[in-house]
Amino acid sequence: MADTLKIAPSILSADFSRLGAEVEAIDNAGCDYIHIDVMDGHFVPNLTFGPPVIKCIRASTKKVFDVHLMINPAQPFLQDYADAGADIITVHAEADPHLDRSLQFIQSLGKKAGVSLNPHTHESVIEYVIDKVDLILVMSVNPGFGGQSFIESQLEKIRRIRSMIGDRAIDLEVDGGVNTDTIKAVVDAGANVIVAGSAVFKGDDYVKTIGALRTAAGA
Ligand code: DX5
Ligand code: ZN
């Protein structure tokens, strides 16, 4: 899995006063996806940004915009995120009573559809929608903030979801507390897309911080 590893820096940990330049810098440093954390102060206890900001930074890179919606409800805003330039739109299973409908709608917009699970959520919620998802996002912290510690119990969930995916072309992404100490276990459990906020943005040299993650993962 490590040879196809994708690194998705979370711009939650970037310098918001120069967001466009930060996005360009992680692009030039060789990231794969740009992970964009949208928070509403309701589903999660923090607020970030919405479609207008995403639209502004769209001009700074051609890389995949991996938009993680931590908002409830998400359904009324999916079109706005698609129009703003999202490539992947991920909704939380816990925030959507009509998950199947939202996933179909995202795909009908020509975007990739993702579903995210909080740490306490059982992977069985994916069972009946797995053929409608392009990405599964396992939260390895309780969403809302960067810089939290990795929750070890999620390794078993990652293994189980990798086995559920089988030979389907679905990305298995892990988000929260992933750094050079934890990345290998996450990749060994079956993840192929790694979100890293504080681990990438902790220094000024993003080539170095992204490279250190790939090295630690065994890529
Ligand atoms: C948490 C966000 C994460 C967060 C990761 O709610 O979804 O993407 O930014 O930050 P780190 O890598 O610092 O745990
Ligand atoms: Zn995220």
Coordinates of N, CA and C and ligand atoms in Angstrom, one line a residue:
M1 N 0.8 -1.2 0.0 CA 0.0 0.0 0.0 C 0.9 1.3 0.0
A2 N 2.0 1.2 0.6 CA 2.9 2.3 0.8 C 3.3 2.9 -0.5
D3 N 3.4 2.1 -1.6 CA 3.9 2.6 -2.9 C 2.8 3.5 -3.5
T4 N 1.6 3.4 -3.1 CA 0.5 4.3 -3.7 C 0.0 5.3 -2.7
L5 N 0.8 5.5 -1.7 CA 0.4 6.4 -0.6 C 0.1 7.8 -1.1
K6 N -1.0 8.4 -0.6 CA -1.2 9.8 -0.9 C -1.2 10.6 0.4
I7 N -0.5 11.7 0.3 CA -0.5 12.6 1.5 C -1.4 13.8 1.2
A8 N -2.3 14.0 2.2 CA -3.2 15.1 2.1 C -3.1 16.1 3.2
P9 N -2.2 17.1 3.1 CA -2.1 18.1 4.2 C -3.4 18.8 4.5
S10 N -3.7 18.9 5.7 CA -4.9 19.6 6.1 C -4.6 21.1 6.3
I11 N -5.2 21.9 5.5 CA -4.9 23.4 5.6 C -5.5 24.0 6.9
L12 N -6.2 23.2 7.7 CA -6.6 23.7 9.1 C -5.4 24.2 9.9
S13 N -4.2 23.6 9.6 CA -3.0 24.0 10.4 C -2.2 25.0 9.6
A14 N -2.7 25.5 8.5 CA -1.9 26.5 7.7 C -2.1 27.9 8.3
D15 N -1.3 28.8 7.8 CA -1.4 30.2 8.2 C -2.6 30.8 7.4
F16 N -3.7 31.0 8.0 CA -4.9 31.5 7.3 C -4.7 32.9 6.7
S17 N -3.8 33.7 7.2 CA -3.6 35.0 6.6 C -2.9 35.0 5.3
R18 N -2.4 33.8 4.9 CA -1.8 33.7 3.6 C -2.1 32.3 3.0
L19 N -3.4 32.0 3.0 CA -3.8 30.7 2.6 C -3.5 30.3 1.2
G20 N -3.6 31.2 0.3 CA -3.3 30.9 -1.1 C -1.8 30.5 -1.2
A21 N -0.9 31.2 -0.6 CA 0.5 30.9 -0.7 C 0.8 29.6 0.0
E22 N 0.1 29.3 1.1 CA 0.3 28.0 1.8 C -0.1 26.8 0.9
V23 N -1.2 27.0 0.2 CA -1.7 25.9 -0.7 C -0.7 25.7 -1.8
E24 N -0.2 26.8 -2.4 CA 0.9 26.7 -3.4 C 2.1 26.0 -2.9
A25 N 2.4 26.3 -1.6 CA 3.7 25.7 -1.1 C 3.5 24.2 -0.8
I26 N 2.4 23.7 -0.4 CA 2.2 22.3 -0.2 C 2.1 21.6 -1.5
D27 N 1.5 22.3 -2.5 CA 1.5 21.7 -3.9 C 2.9 21.5 -4.4
N28 N 3.7 22.6 -4.3 CA 5.1 22.5 -4.8 C 5.9 21.5 -4.0
A29 N 5.5 21.3 -2.7 CA 6.3 20.3 -1.9 C 5.9 18.9 -2.2
G30 N 5.0 18.7 -3.1 CA 4.7 17.3 -3.5 C 3.5 16.6 -2.8
C31 N 2.6 17.4 -2.3 CA 1.4 16.7 -1.7 C 0.6 16.1 -2.8
D32 N -0.4 15.2 -2.4 CA -1.2 14.6 -3.4 C -2.6 15.3 -3.4
Y33 N -3.3 15.3 -2.3 CA -4.5 16.0 -2.2 C -4.4 17.2 -1.3
I34 N -5.3 18.2 -1.4 CA -5.3 19.3 -0.4 C -6.6 19.0 0.4
H35 N -6.4 18.7 1.7 CA -7.5 18.4 2.6 C -8.0 19.7 3.2
I36 N -9.4 19.8 3.0 CA -10.0 21.1 3.4 C -11.1 20.8 4.5
D37 N -10.8 21.2 5.7 CA -11.7 20.9 6.8 C -12.8 22.0 7.0
V38 N -14.0 21.7 6.7 CA -15.1 22.7 6.8 C -15.9 22.3 8.1
M39 N -15.9 23.3 9.0 CA -16.5 23.1 10.3 C -17.6 24.2 10.6
D40 N -18.7 23.8 11.2 CA -19.9 24.7 11.3 C -20.2 25.2 12.7
G41 N -19.4 24.8 13.7 CA -19.6 25.2 15.1 C -20.9 24.6 15.7
H42 N -21.4 23.5 15.0 CA -22.6 22.9 15.4 C -22.4 21.4 15.5
F43 N -22.0 20.8 14.3 CA -21.7 19.4 14.3 C -20.4 19.2 15.1
V44 N -19.5 20.1 14.9 CA -18.2 20.1 15.7 C -18.0 21.4 16.4
P45 N -17.3 21.4 17.5 CA -17.2 22.7 18.3 C -16.1 23.6 17.8
N46 N -16.1 23.9 16.5 CA -15.1 24.8 15.9 C -15.7 25.3 14.6
L47 N -15.3 26.5 14.1 CA -15.7 27.1 12.8 C -14.5 27.3 12.0
T48 N -14.7 27.0 10.7 CA -13.5 27.4 9.8 C -14.0 28.3 8.6
F49 N -14.3 27.6 7.5 CA -14.6 28.5 6.3 C -15.6 27.7 5.4
G50 N -16.1 28.3 4.4 CA -17.0 27.7 3.5 C -16.7 27.9 2.1
P51 N -17.7 27.8 1.2 CA -17.4 27.8 -0.2 C -16.7 29.1 -0.8
P52 N -16.9 30.3 -0.3 CA -16.2 31.4 -0.9 C -14.7 31.3 -0.7
V53 N -14.3 30.9 0.5 CA -12.8 30.7 0.7 C -12.2 29.6 -0.2
I54 N -13.0 28.5 -0.3 CA -12.5 27.4 -1.2 C -12.4 27.9 -2.6
K55 N -13.3 28.7 -3.0 CA -13.3 29.2 -4.4 C -12.1 30.1 -4.6
C56 N -11.7 30.9 -3.6 CA -10.5 31.7 -3.7 C -9.2 30.9 -3.9
I57 N -9.1 29.8 -3.1 CA -7.8 29.1 -3.1 C -7.8 28.1 -4.3
R58 N -8.9 27.9 -5.0 CA -9.0 27.0 -6.1 C -7.9 27.5 -7.2
A59 N -7.7 28.8 -7.3 CA -6.8 29.3 -8.3 C -5.3 29.0 -7.9
S60 N -5.1 28.6 -6.7 CA -3.7 28.4 -6.3 C -3.1 27.1 -6.6
T61 N -3.9 26.1 -7.1 CA -3.4 24.8 -7.3 C -4.3 24.0 -8.2
K62 N -3.7 23.0 -8.9 CA -4.6 22.1 -9.7 C -4.8 20.7 -9.0
K63 N -4.2 20.6 -7.8 CA -4.3 19.4 -7.0 C -5.7 19.1 -6.6
V64 N -6.0 17.9 -6.3 CA -7.3 17.4 -5.8 C -7.7 18.1 -4.5
F65 N -8.9 18.8 -4.6 CA -9.5 19.4 -3.4 C -10.4 18.3 -2.7
D66 N -9.9 17.9 -1.5 CA -10.5 16.8 -0.7 C -11.3 17.5 0.4
V67 N -12.5 17.8 0.2 CA -13.3 18.6 1.1 C -14.1 17.8 2.2
H68 N -13.7 17.9 3.4 CA -14.2 17.2 4.5 C -15.2 18.0 5.3
L69 N -16.5 17.7 5.0 CA -17.6 18.5 5.6 C -18.0 18.0 7.0
M70 N -17.6 18.8 8.0 CA -18.1 18.5 9.4 C -19.2 19.5 9.7
I71 N -20.3 19.3 8.9 CA -21.4 20.2 9.1 C -22.7 19.4 9.1
N72 N -23.7 20.0 9.8 CA -25.0 19.3 9.9 C -26.1 20.4 9.8
P73 N -26.9 20.4 8.8 CA -27.0 19.4 7.7 C -25.9 19.8 6.6
A74 N -25.5 18.8 5.8 CA -24.6 19.0 4.7 C -25.4 19.0 3.4
Q75 N -26.5 18.3 3.3 CA -27.2 18.1 2.0 C -27.5 19.4 1.3
P76 N -28.0 20.4 2.0 CA -28.4 21.7 1.3 C -27.2 22.4 0.7
F77 N -26.0 22.1 1.1 CA -24.8 22.9 0.7 C -23.9 22.1 -0.3
L78 N -24.3 20.9 -0.6 CA -23.4 20.1 -1.5 C -23.1 20.8 -2.8
Q79 N -24.2 21.3 -3.4 CA -24.0 22.0 -4.7 C -23.0 23.1 -4.6
D80 N -23.1 23.9 -3.5 CA -22.2 25.0 -3.3 C -20.7 24.6 -3.2
Y81 N -20.5 23.5 -2.6 CA -19.1 23.0 -2.5 C -18.6 22.5 -3.8
A82 N -19.5 21.8 -4.5 CA -19.1 21.4 -5.9 C -18.8 22.6 -6.8
D83 N -19.6 23.6 -6.7 CA -19.4 24.8 -7.5 C -18.1 25.6 -7.1
A84 N -17.7 25.5 -5.8 CA -16.5 26.2 -5.3 C -15.3 25.5 -5.8
G85 N -15.4 24.2 -6.3 CA -14.1 23.6 -6.8 C -13.7 22.3 -6.1
A86 N -14.6 21.8 -5.3 CA -14.3 20.5 -4.6 C -14.2 19.4 -5.7
D87 N -13.2 18.5 -5.4 CA -13.1 17.3 -6.3 C -13.7 16.1 -5.6
I88 N -13.4 16.0 -4.3 CA -14.0 14.9 -3.4 C -14.8 15.7 -2.3
I89 N -16.1 15.2 -2.1 CA -16.9 15.8 -1.1 C -17.2 14.7 -0.1
T90 N -16.8 14.9 1.2 CA -17.0 13.9 2.2 C -18.0 14.4 3.2
V91 N -19.0 13.6 3.5 CA -20.0 13.9 4.5 C -19.9 12.9 5.7
H92 N -20.3 13.3 6.8 CA -20.2 12.4 8.0 C -21.5 11.6 8.1
A93 N -21.3 10.3 8.3 CA -22.5 9.4 8.5 C -23.3 9.9 9.6
E94 N -22.7 10.4 10.7 CA -23.5 10.8 11.9 C -24.3 12.0 11.6
A95 N -24.0 12.8 10.6 CA -24.7 14.1 10.3 C -25.7 13.9 9.2
D96 N -26.0 12.7 8.8 CA -26.8 12.6 7.6 C -27.8 11.4 7.7
P97 N -29.1 11.7 7.9 CA -30.1 10.6 8.0 C -30.4 10.0 6.6
H98 N -29.9 10.7 5.6 CA -30.1 10.2 4.2 C -28.8 10.1 3.4
L99 N -27.9 9.3 4.1 CA -26.6 9.2 3.5 C -26.6 8.7 2.1
D100 N -27.4 7.7 1.8 CA -27.4 7.1 0.5 C -27.8 8.2 -0.6
R101 N -28.8 9.0 -0.2 CA -29.2 10.1 -1.2 C -28.1 11.1 -1.4
S102 N -27.4 11.5 -0.3 CA -26.3 12.5 -0.4 C -25.2 12.0 -1.3
L103 N -24.8 10.7 -1.1 CA -23.7 10.1 -1.9 C -24.1 10.1 -3.3
Q104 N -25.3 9.7 -3.6 CA -25.7 9.7 -5.0 C -25.7 11.1 -5.6
F105 N -26.1 12.1 -4.8 CA -26.2 13.5 -5.3 C -24.8 14.0 -5.6
I106 N -23.9 13.7 -4.7 CA -22.5 14.2 -4.9 C -22.0 13.6 -6.2
Q107 N -22.2 12.3 -6.4 CA -21.7 11.7 -7.7 C -22.5 12.3 -8.9
S108 N -23.7 12.6 -8.7 CA -24.5 13.2 -9.9 C -23.9 14.6 -10.2
L109 N -23.2 15.2 -9.3 CA -22.6 16.5 -9.6 C -21.2 16.3 -10.3
G110 N -20.9 15.1 -10.5 CA -19.6 14.8 -11.2 C -18.4 14.8 -10.2
K111 N -18.7 14.7 -8.9 CA -17.7 14.7 -7.9 C -17.5 13.3 -7.2
K112 N -16.4 13.1 -6.6 CA -16.2 11.9 -5.8 C -16.9 12.0 -4.5
A113 N -17.6 10.9 -4.1 CA -18.3 11.0 -2.8 C -17.6 10.2 -1.7
G114 N -17.5 10.9 -0.6 CA -16.8 10.3 0.6 C -17.8 10.2 1.7
V115 N -17.5 9.2 2.6 CA -18.2 9.1 3.9 C -17.2 9.0 5.0
S116 N -17.5 9.8 6.1 CA -16.6 9.8 7.2 C -17.2 9.3 8.4
L117 N -16.4 8.6 9.2 CA -16.9 8.0 10.5 C -16.2 8.5 11.7
N118 N -16.9 9.0 12.7 CA -16.3 9.4 13.9 C -15.7 8.2 14.6
P119 N -14.8 8.5 15.6 CA -14.2 7.3 16.3 C -15.2 6.3 16.9
H120 N -16.3 6.7 17.4 CA -17.2 5.8 18.0 C -18.2 5.1 17.0
T121 N -18.1 5.5 15.8 CA -19.1 4.9 14.8 C -18.6 3.6 14.2
H122 N -19.5 2.6 14.2 CA -19.1 1.3 13.7 C -19.1 1.3 12.2
E123 N -18.2 0.5 11.7 CA -18.0 0.5 10.2 C -19.2 -0.1 9.5
S124 N -20.1 -0.8 10.2 CA -21.2 -1.4 9.6 C -22.2 -0.4 8.9
V125 N -22.1 0.9 9.3 CA -22.9 1.9 8.7 C -22.6 2.1 7.2
I126 N -21.5 1.6 6.8 CA -21.1 1.7 5.4 C -21.6 0.6 4.5
E127 N -22.0 -0.5 5.2 CA -22.2 -1.7 4.4 C -23.2 -1.6 3.2
Y128 N -24.3 -0.9 3.4 CA -25.3 -0.8 2.4 C -25.1 0.4 1.4
V129 N -24.0 1.2 1.6 CA -23.7 2.2 0.6 C -22.3 2.1 0.0
I130 N -21.7 1.0 0.3 CA -20.3 0.9 -0.1 C -20.1 1.0 -1.6
D131 N -21.1 0.6 -2.4 CA -20.9 0.7 -3.8 C -21.3 2.1 -4.4
K132 N -21.5 3.0 -3.5 CA -21.8 4.4 -3.9 C -20.7 5.3 -3.3
V133 N -19.7 4.8 -2.8 CA -18.6 5.7 -2.2 C -17.3 5.6 -3.0
D134 N -16.6 6.7 -3.1 CA -15.3 6.7 -3.7 C -14.2 6.8 -2.7
L135 N -14.6 7.2 -1.5 CA -13.6 7.4 -0.4 C -14.3 7.1 1.0
I136 N -13.6 6.5 1.9 CA -14.0 6.3 3.2 C -13.0 6.9 4.1
L137 N -13.5 7.8 5.0 CA -12.6 8.6 5.9 C -12.8 8.2 7.3
V138 N -11.8 7.6 7.9 CA -11.8 7.1 9.3 C -11.2 8.3 10.1
M139 N -12.0 8.8 11.0 CA -11.5 9.8 12.0 C -10.8 9.1 13.1
S140 N -9.5 9.5 13.2 CA -8.7 8.9 14.3 C -8.5 9.9 15.5
V141 N -9.3 11.0 15.4 CA -9.5 11.9 16.6 C -11.0 12.3 16.5
N142 N -11.4 12.9 17.6 CA -12.8 13.4 17.6 C -12.7 14.8 16.8
P143 N -13.5 14.9 15.7 CA -13.2 16.0 14.8 C -13.5 17.4 15.5
G144 N -12.8 18.4 15.0 CA -13.0 19.7 15.5 C -11.7 20.5 15.6
F145 N -10.6 19.8 15.9 CA -9.3 20.5 16.1 C -8.1 19.7 15.5
G146 N -7.1 20.5 15.1 CA -5.9 19.8 14.8 C -5.0 19.6 16.0
G147 N -4.0 18.8 15.9 CA -3.0 18.6 17.0 C -3.4 17.7 18.1
Q148 N -4.5 16.9 17.9 CA -4.9 15.9 18.9 C -4.1 14.6 18.8
S149 N -4.2 13.7 19.8 CA -3.5 12.5 19.8 C -4.3 11.4 19.0
F150 N -3.6 10.6 18.3 CA -4.2 9.5 17.5 C -4.9 8.5 18.5
I151 N -6.1 8.1 18.1 CA -6.9 7.1 18.9 C -6.6 5.7 18.4
E152 N -5.9 4.9 19.2 CA -5.4 3.6 18.7 C -6.4 2.6 18.3
S153 N -7.6 2.7 18.9 CA -8.7 1.8 18.6 C -9.1 1.8 17.1
Q154 N -8.8 2.9 16.5 CA -9.2 3.1 15.1 C -8.4 2.2 14.1
L155 N -7.2 1.6 14.6 CA -6.4 0.8 13.7 C -7.3 -0.5 13.3
E156 N -8.0 -1.0 14.3 CA -8.8 -2.2 14.0 C -9.9 -1.8 13.0
K157 N -10.5 -0.6 13.1 CA -11.5 -0.2 12.2 C -11.0 -0.1 10.8
I158 N -9.8 0.5 10.7 CA -9.1 0.6 9.4 C -8.9 -0.8 8.7
R159 N -8.5 -1.7 9.5 CA -8.3 -3.1 9.0 C -9.6 -3.7 8.5
R160 N -10.6 -3.5 9.3 CA -11.9 -4.1 8.9 C -12.5 -3.4 7.7
I161 N -12.3 -2.1 7.5 CA -12.8 -1.4 6.4 C -12.0 -1.8 5.1
R162 N -10.7 -1.9 5.3 CA -9.9 -2.4 4.2 C -10.4 -3.7 3.6
S163 N -10.8 -4.6 4.6 CA -11.3 -5.9 4.1 C -12.7 -5.8 3.5
M164 N -13.5 -4.9 4.0 CA -14.8 -4.6 3.4 C -14.7 -4.1 1.9
I165 N -13.7 -3.3 1.7 CA -13.4 -2.6 0.4 C -13.1 -3.7 -0.6
G166 N -12.3 -4.7 -0.2 CA -11.9 -5.7 -1.1 C -11.2 -5.2 -2.3
D167 N -11.7 -5.5 -3.5 CA -11.0 -5.0 -4.7 C -11.7 -3.8 -5.3
R168 N -12.6 -3.2 -4.6 CA -13.2 -1.9 -5.1 C -12.2 -0.8 -5.1
A169 N -12.4 0.1 -6.1 CA -11.4 1.3 -6.2 C -11.9 2.4 -5.3
I170 N -11.8 2.2 -4.0 CA -12.2 3.1 -3.0 C -11.0 3.6 -2.2
D171 N -10.8 4.9 -2.0 CA -9.7 5.4 -1.2 C -10.1 5.2 0.3
L172 N -9.1 4.7 1.1 CA -9.3 4.6 2.6 C -8.4 5.6 3.2
E173 N -9.0 6.7 3.7 CA -8.3 7.8 4.3 C -8.4 7.9 5.8
V174 N -7.3 8.3 6.4 CA -7.3 8.4 7.9 C -6.9 9.8 8.3
D175 N -7.6 10.4 9.2 CA -7.5 11.8 9.6 C -7.5 12.0 11.1
G176 N -6.4 12.5 11.5 CA -6.3 12.9 12.9 C -5.1 12.3 13.7
G177 N -4.2 13.1 14.1 CA -3.1 12.6 14.9 C -2.1 11.7 14.2
V178 N -2.1 11.9 12.8 CA -1.1 11.1 12.1 C 0.2 11.9 11.9
N179 N 1.3 11.3 12.3 CA 2.6 11.9 12.3 C 3.6 10.9 12.0
T180 N 4.9 11.2 12.1 CA 5.9 10.2 11.8 C 5.9 9.0 12.8
D181 N 5.4 9.2 13.9 CA 5.3 8.1 14.9 C 4.2 7.1 14.6
T182 N 3.1 7.7 14.1 CA 1.9 6.8 13.9 C 1.6 6.4 12.5
I183 N 2.2 7.0 11.5 CA 1.8 6.8 10.1 C 2.0 5.3 9.7
K184 N 3.1 4.7 10.2 CA 3.3 3.3 9.7 C 2.2 2.4 10.1
A185 N 1.8 2.5 11.3 CA 0.7 1.6 11.8 C -0.6 1.8 11.0
V186 N -0.8 3.0 10.6 CA -2.0 3.4 9.9 C -2.0 2.8 8.4
V187 N -0.8 2.9 7.8 CA -0.6 2.4 6.5 C -0.6 0.9 6.5
D188 N 0.0 0.3 7.5 CA 0.0 -1.2 7.6 C -1.4 -1.7 7.8
A189 N -2.2 -0.9 8.5 CA -3.6 -1.4 8.7 C -4.4 -1.3 7.4
G190 N -4.0 -0.6 6.4 CA -4.7 -0.6 5.1 C -5.0 0.8 4.6
A191 N -4.7 1.9 5.2 CA -5.0 3.2 4.7 C -4.1 3.5 3.5
N192 N -4.7 4.3 2.5 CA -3.8 4.7 1.4 C -3.8 6.2 1.2
V193 N -4.7 6.9 2.0 CA -4.6 8.4 1.9 C -4.5 8.9 3.4
I194 N -3.5 9.7 3.6 CA -3.1 10.1 5.0 C -3.3 11.6 5.1
V195 N -4.2 12.1 6.0 CA -4.4 13.5 6.3 C -3.3 13.8 7.3
A196 N -2.7 14.9 7.2 CA -1.7 15.4 8.2 C -1.8 16.9 8.2
G197 N -2.2 17.4 9.4 CA -2.3 18.9 9.6 C -1.0 19.4 10.3
S198 N -1.0 19.2 11.6 CA 0.2 19.7 12.3 C 1.5 19.1 11.9
A199 N 1.5 17.8 11.5 CA 2.7 17.1 11.1 C 3.3 17.8 9.9
V200 N 2.5 18.3 9.0 CA 3.1 19.0 7.8 C 3.4 20.4 8.1
F201 N 2.5 21.1 8.7 CA 2.7 22.6 8.9 C 3.5 23.0 10.1
K202 N 4.1 22.0 10.8 CA 4.8 22.3 12.0 C 6.2 23.0 11.7
G203 N 6.7 22.8 10.5 CA 7.9 23.5 10.2 C 7.7 24.4 9.0
D204 N 8.8 25.1 8.5 CA 8.6 25.9 7.3 C 8.9 25.2 6.0
D205 N 9.6 24.0 6.2 CA 10.1 23.3 5.0 C 9.1 22.1 4.8
Y206 N 8.1 22.3 3.9 CA 7.1 21.3 3.7 C 7.6 20.1 2.8
V207 N 8.7 20.3 2.1 CA 9.3 19.2 1.4 C 9.8 18.2 2.4
K208 N 10.4 18.8 3.4 CA 11.0 18.0 4.5 C 9.9 17.3 5.3
T209 N 8.8 18.0 5.7 CA 7.8 17.4 6.6 C 7.0 16.3 5.8
I210 N 6.7 16.6 4.5 CA 5.9 15.6 3.7 C 6.8 14.4 3.5
G211 N 8.1 14.7 3.2 CA 9.1 13.6 2.9 C 9.3 12.7 4.1
A212 N 9.3 13.4 5.3 CA 9.5 12.6 6.5 C 8.3 11.6 6.8
L213 N 7.1 12.1 6.4 CA 5.9 11.2 6.5 C 6.0 10.0 5.6
R214 N 6.4 10.3 4.3 CA 6.5 9.2 3.3 C 7.6 8.2 3.8
T215 N 8.7 8.7 4.3 CA 9.8 7.8 4.8 C 9.3 7.0 6.0
A216 N 8.6 7.6 6.9 CA 8.2 6.9 8.1 C 7.1 5.9 7.7
A217 N 6.4 6.1 6.6 CA 5.4 5.2 6.2 C 6.0 4.0 5.5
G218 N 7.2 4.1 5.1 CA 7.9 3.1 4.4 C 7.7 3.2 2.9
A219 N 7.3 4.4 2.5 CA 7.1 4.6 1.0 C 8.4 4.8 0.3
Ligands
DX5_1 C1 -10.0 17.4 12.6 C2 -9.7 17.6 11.1 C3 -8.3 17.1 10.7 C4 -7.2 17.8 11.4 C5 -6.0 17.0 11.4 O1 -11.3 17.7 12.8 O2 -10.6 16.8 10.3 O3 -8.2 17.1 9.3 O4 -6.9 19.0 10.8 O5 -5.0 17.6 12.2 P1 -3.8 16.8 12.8 O6 -3.1 16.1 11.7 O7 -3.0 17.9 13.4 O8 -4.3 15.9 13.8
ZN2 ZN -10.3 16.5 8.1

